Amino acid sequence: MIIRSIYIGNPAYLKLKDEQMYILEPSTKETKGKVPVEDLGLLMLDHFQITISHQLIQKMMGNNVVVVSCDSHHLPHGMMLPLYGHTEHSDRIKDQLEASEPLKKQLWKQTVECKIENQKEVLRRLGNYYEPMIDYQNNVKSGDITNMEGIAAQHYWKYLISLDFLRQRFGDSPNQFFNFGYSVLRSIVARAIVETGLLPVLGIFHKNKYNPYCLADDLMEPYRPFVDLLIMQWLAINSESEELTKEFKAFMLQIATKDVRIDDKTRPLLVAVKTTATSLYKCYTGEKRLISYLELI
């Protein structure tokens, strides 16, 4: 099956016909394109004059398509996912709820170690100062009680961008590029969690009563450096750009189909993220001890 990520940034009317999503020009009803719903993984809507039929929404929810809506700043603002995406949903939620705190602390330790390893690899590939990251990774404790993730992040961003750079949601450029990339990644991870039969609100580390995607925020951490590397490659070619152009968004939406390395196999990121979510469930049941994450090698 071909999994596609579709970005729509112009006025459009979207409807279901012959098991496909038809994209029509609103005033003339002229068909601009069509995509089989079963081929869709992510649909991003980035214009206030987009109309979508309820029949199409239902079909997409039945196929675990994540629908992302952008705000007036053209940044992802919300996502729509099915309530459940697995036949054993209730049993899997039970296993998720019964996971012990010591287990979750060990799983978070693995997650932080993998994230720092991938951050180190990004710095190394770019020819930047990475050596301290080795010590940070080796000193991660259960539950990361000494906050090696935060300490490593301070070094990482200084040598990835500049010594005075502050990584912030509403910070100066190039923060906006990372914000957009992470929003796309978060949507992909949330989709995989639902498809695996787990609740995205129940994290292994992140806990926030205002956050419905705590588990997605956990599992995406080791994938962030992969997004960072792609953004740095984009900025190297488009060094003067400070706008989230349609070209950049189209580039970032390709991450779902880009190949990564996981469990000694090369897989599209969308498949790799599902492997990660599935391995987490197996850790909950005792079938596995380690979460499968991508490796930047």
Coordinates of C-alpha atoms in Angstrom, one line a residue:
M1 CA 0.0 0.0 0.0
I2 CA 1.2 3.5 -0.9
I3 CA 1.0 5.8 2.1
R4 CA 0.8 9.5 1.1
S5 CA 0.8 12.8 2.9
I6 CA -1.3 15.5 1.2
Y7 CA -1.0 19.2 1.8
I8 CA -3.9 21.5 0.6
G9 CA -3.2 25.3 0.8
N10 CA -5.8 26.7 -1.5
P11 CA -9.6 26.9 -1.4
A12 CA -11.0 23.5 -2.1
Y13 CA -14.0 21.2 -1.7
L14 CA -13.1 17.7 -0.6
K15 CA -15.6 14.8 -1.0
L16 CA -15.7 11.1 -1.2
K17 CA -16.5 9.3 -4.5
D18 CA -15.6 5.8 -5.6
E19 CA -13.6 5.3 -2.4
Q20 CA -11.4 8.2 -3.3
M21 CA -10.9 11.7 -2.0
Y22 CA -11.8 14.1 -4.8
I23 CA -10.3 17.6 -4.6
L24 CA -12.6 20.1 -6.4
E25 CA -12.3 23.9 -7.1
P26 CA -15.1 25.3 -5.0
S27 CA -16.7 27.7 -7.5
T28 CA -16.5 25.6 -10.7
K29 CA -16.6 22.2 -9.1
E30 CA -13.8 21.2 -11.5
T31 CA -11.8 18.2 -10.3
K32 CA -8.2 19.2 -9.4
G33 CA -7.1 15.8 -8.3
K34 CA -8.1 12.5 -6.5
V35 CA -6.4 10.1 -4.1
P36 CA -7.6 6.7 -2.9
V37 CA -8.4 7.1 0.8
E38 CA -6.6 3.8 1.5
D39 CA -3.4 5.4 0.3
L40 CA -3.7 8.4 2.7
G41 CA -1.7 8.6 5.9
L42 CA -1.9 12.3 6.6
L43 CA -4.0 15.2 5.3
M44 CA -3.0 18.7 6.1
L45 CA -5.6 21.5 5.6
D46 CA -4.1 25.0 5.4
H47 CA -6.7 27.4 4.2
F48 CA -9.9 28.8 5.7
Q49 CA -11.9 28.2 2.5
I50 CA -11.6 24.4 2.6
T51 CA -14.8 22.4 2.9
I52 CA -14.8 18.7 3.6
S53 CA -17.7 16.3 3.5
H54 CA -18.7 14.3 6.5
Q55 CA -18.8 11.1 4.4
L56 CA -15.1 11.7 3.6
I57 CA -14.2 12.3 7.2
Q58 CA -15.9 9.0 8.2
K59 CA -14.0 7.1 5.5
M60 CA -10.7 8.6 6.6
M61 CA -11.3 7.8 10.3
G62 CA -12.0 4.2 9.2
N63 CA -8.6 4.1 7.5
N64 CA -6.7 5.7 10.4
V65 CA -5.9 8.9 8.4
V66 CA -4.8 11.8 10.6
V67 CA -6.3 15.1 9.5
V68 CA -4.3 18.2 10.5
S69 CA -5.8 21.7 10.6
C70 CA -3.6 24.8 10.4
D71 CA -4.3 28.1 12.0
S72 CA -4.0 31.7 10.7
H73 CA -0.2 31.5 11.1
H74 CA -0.2 28.4 8.8
L75 CA 1.0 26.2 11.7
P76 CA -0.7 22.9 12.7
H77 CA -3.3 23.8 15.3
G78 CA -5.2 20.6 15.8
M79 CA -5.6 17.0 14.5
M80 CA -8.4 14.5 14.1
L81 CA -8.0 10.8 14.7
P82 CA -10.3 7.9 15.2
L83 CA -11.2 7.1 18.8
Y84 CA -9.7 3.6 18.4
G85 CA -7.8 1.9 15.6
H86 CA -7.3 -1.7 16.8
T87 CA -9.7 -4.7 17.3
E88 CA -8.2 -5.4 20.8
H89 CA -8.6 -1.8 22.0
S90 CA -10.0 -2.4 25.4
D91 CA -7.5 -5.2 26.3
R92 CA -4.6 -3.0 25.2
I93 CA -5.8 -0.1 27.2
K94 CA -6.0 -2.3 30.3
D95 CA -2.3 -3.4 29.8
Q96 CA -1.3 0.3 29.3
L97 CA -3.1 1.3 32.5
E98 CA -1.5 -1.5 34.5
A99 CA 2.1 -0.6 33.5
S100 CA 4.1 -0.1 36.6
E101 CA 6.0 3.1 37.5
P102 CA 9.4 1.3 37.6
L103 CA 8.7 0.0 34.1
K104 CA 7.8 3.4 32.8
K105 CA 10.9 4.9 34.3
Q106 CA 13.1 2.4 32.5
L107 CA 11.3 3.0 29.3
W108 CA 11.8 6.7 29.6
K109 CA 15.5 6.1 30.3
Q110 CA 15.8 4.2 27.0
T111 CA 13.9 7.0 25.2
V112 CA 16.2 9.7 26.5
E113 CA 19.3 7.6 25.7
C114 CA 18.2 7.1 22.2
K115 CA 17.3 10.8 21.7
I116 CA 20.7 11.9 22.9
E117 CA 22.4 9.3 20.7
N118 CA 20.6 10.6 17.7
Q119 CA 21.3 14.2 18.6
K120 CA 25.0 13.3 18.9
E121 CA 24.9 11.8 15.4
V122 CA 23.3 14.9 13.9
L123 CA 26.0 17.1 15.3
R124 CA 28.7 14.6 14.2
R125 CA 27.3 14.5 10.6
L126 CA 27.3 18.3 10.4
G127 CA 30.8 18.5 11.7
N128 CA 29.8 20.2 15.0
Y129 CA 31.1 19.7 18.5
Y130 CA 29.4 16.5 19.7
E131 CA 31.8 14.8 22.2
P132 CA 30.1 15.9 25.5
M133 CA 26.9 14.2 24.3
I134 CA 28.6 10.8 24.9
D135 CA 28.9 11.5 28.6
Y136 CA 25.4 12.8 28.8
Q137 CA 24.1 9.7 27.2
N138 CA 26.1 7.4 29.5
N139 CA 24.8 9.2 32.6
V140 CA 21.1 8.8 32.0
K141 CA 19.4 7.3 35.1
S142 CA 16.1 5.5 35.5
G143 CA 13.4 8.1 34.9
D144 CA 16.1 10.6 33.9
I145 CA 16.1 11.9 37.4
T146 CA 19.2 14.0 36.8
N147 CA 17.7 15.6 33.6
M148 CA 20.4 14.5 31.2
E149 CA 17.8 15.2 28.4
G150 CA 17.7 18.9 29.3
I151 CA 21.5 19.2 29.8
A152 CA 22.1 17.5 26.5
A153 CA 19.6 19.8 24.8
Q154 CA 21.4 22.9 26.0
H155 CA 24.6 21.7 24.3
Y156 CA 22.8 20.4 21.2
W157 CA 21.0 23.6 20.3
K158 CA 24.1 25.8 20.9
Y159 CA 26.2 23.7 18.5
L160 CA 23.4 22.9 16.0
I161 CA 22.3 26.6 15.5
S162 CA 24.4 29.1 17.4
L163 CA 25.7 29.7 21.0
D164 CA 23.0 32.3 21.7
F165 CA 20.1 30.4 20.1
L166 CA 17.1 29.7 22.3
R167 CA 14.8 26.8 21.3
Q168 CA 11.3 28.2 21.9
R169 CA 7.8 27.7 20.6
F170 CA 7.4 31.4 19.8
G171 CA 11.1 32.2 19.5
D172 CA 13.2 33.8 16.7
S173 CA 14.0 32.1 13.4
P174 CA 14.6 29.3 12.7
N175 CA 12.3 28.2 15.6
Q176 CA 9.3 28.2 13.2
F177 CA 10.8 25.5 11.0
F178 CA 11.3 23.2 13.9
N179 CA 7.9 23.9 15.3
F180 CA 6.3 22.9 12.0
G181 CA 8.4 19.8 11.6
Y182 CA 7.6 18.6 15.1
S183 CA 3.9 19.2 14.6
V184 CA 3.9 16.9 11.5
L185 CA 6.0 14.3 13.4
R186 CA 3.6 14.5 16.4
S187 CA 0.6 13.8 14.1
I188 CA 2.3 10.8 12.6
V189 CA 3.2 9.4 16.0
A190 CA -0.3 10.0 17.4
R191 CA -1.7 8.1 14.4
A192 CA 0.6 5.1 15.1
I193 CA -0.4 5.1 18.8
V194 CA -4.1 4.9 18.0
E195 CA -3.5 2.3 15.3
T196 CA -1.7 0.2 17.9
G197 CA -4.7 0.3 20.2
L198 CA -3.2 2.6 22.9
L199 CA -4.4 5.8 24.4
P200 CA -2.2 8.8 23.3
V201 CA -3.2 10.7 26.5
L202 CA -1.4 8.3 28.8
G203 CA 2.3 9.0 28.6
I204 CA 5.3 7.1 30.1
F205 CA 6.9 10.4 31.2
H206 CA 4.9 13.4 30.0
K207 CA 2.0 14.2 32.3
N208 CA -0.1 17.3 31.7
K209 CA -3.9 17.7 32.3
Y210 CA -4.1 20.0 29.3
N211 CA -2.3 17.7 26.9
P212 CA -4.2 14.9 25.1
Y213 CA -1.1 13.6 23.4
C214 CA 1.3 12.9 26.2
L215 CA 2.4 9.5 24.9
A216 CA 3.0 10.9 21.4
D217 CA 5.2 13.5 23.0
D218 CA 7.2 10.7 24.7
L219 CA 7.6 8.5 21.6
M220 CA 8.5 11.2 19.2
E221 CA 11.6 12.3 21.2
P222 CA 14.2 10.1 19.5
Y223 CA 12.6 11.0 16.1
R224 CA 13.1 14.7 16.6
P225 CA 16.8 14.7 15.6
F226 CA 15.8 13.1 12.3
V227 CA 13.5 16.0 11.7
D228 CA 16.3 18.4 12.8
L229 CA 18.7 17.0 10.3
L230 CA 16.2 17.4 7.4
I231 CA 15.5 21.0 8.5
M232 CA 19.2 21.8 8.6
Q233 CA 19.6 20.4 5.1
W234 CA 16.7 22.6 4.0
L235 CA 18.2 25.7 5.6
A236 CA 21.6 25.0 4.1
I237 CA 20.0 25.4 0.6
N238 CA 17.5 28.1 1.6
S239 CA 19.7 30.1 4.0
E240 CA 17.8 33.4 3.6
S241 CA 14.3 31.9 4.1
E242 CA 12.3 32.8 7.2
E243 CA 8.9 32.0 5.9
L244 CA 7.0 28.7 6.1
T245 CA 6.6 28.4 2.4
K246 CA 4.5 25.9 0.6
E247 CA 7.7 24.3 -0.7
F248 CA 9.0 23.9 2.9
K249 CA 5.7 22.4 4.0
A250 CA 5.7 20.0 1.1
F251 CA 9.3 19.0 1.9
M252 CA 8.5 18.3 5.6
L253 CA 5.3 16.3 4.7
Q254 CA 7.6 13.9 2.9
I255 CA 9.1 12.7 6.2
A256 CA 6.3 10.1 6.5
T257 CA 7.7 8.2 3.5
K258 CA 11.4 8.8 4.1
D259 CA 13.5 5.8 4.9
V260 CA 14.9 5.3 8.4
R261 CA 16.8 2.5 10.1
I262 CA 15.0 0.5 12.9
D263 CA 15.6 -3.0 14.2
D264 CA 18.4 -3.4 11.7
K265 CA 15.9 -2.8 8.8
T266 CA 15.3 0.1 6.5
R267 CA 11.7 1.2 6.7
P268 CA 9.6 4.3 5.8
L269 CA 9.3 6.6 8.9
L270 CA 5.5 5.9 9.0
V271 CA 6.2 2.2 9.3
A272 CA 9.1 2.8 11.8
V273 CA 6.8 4.8 14.1
K274 CA 4.2 2.0 14.1
T275 CA 7.1 -0.4 15.0
T276 CA 7.9 1.9 17.9
A277 CA 4.3 2.0 19.2
T278 CA 3.9 -1.8 18.8
S279 CA 7.2 -2.5 20.7
L280 CA 6.0 -0.2 23.5
Y281 CA 2.8 -2.3 23.9
K282 CA 5.0 -5.4 24.0
C283 CA 7.0 -3.8 26.8
Y284 CA 3.7 -3.3 28.7
T285 CA 2.9 -7.0 28.4
G286 CA 6.4 -8.2 29.2
E287 CA 7.0 -9.6 25.7
K288 CA 9.9 -7.1 25.2
R289 CA 12.2 -5.1 27.4
L290 CA 13.3 -2.5 25.0
I291 CA 11.3 0.0 22.8
S292 CA 12.3 -0.1 19.2
Y293 CA 13.5 3.4 18.0
L294 CA 15.1 4.7 14.8
E295 CA 18.9 4.9 14.6
L296 CA 20.7 7.6 12.8
I297 CA 23.7 5.6 11.4

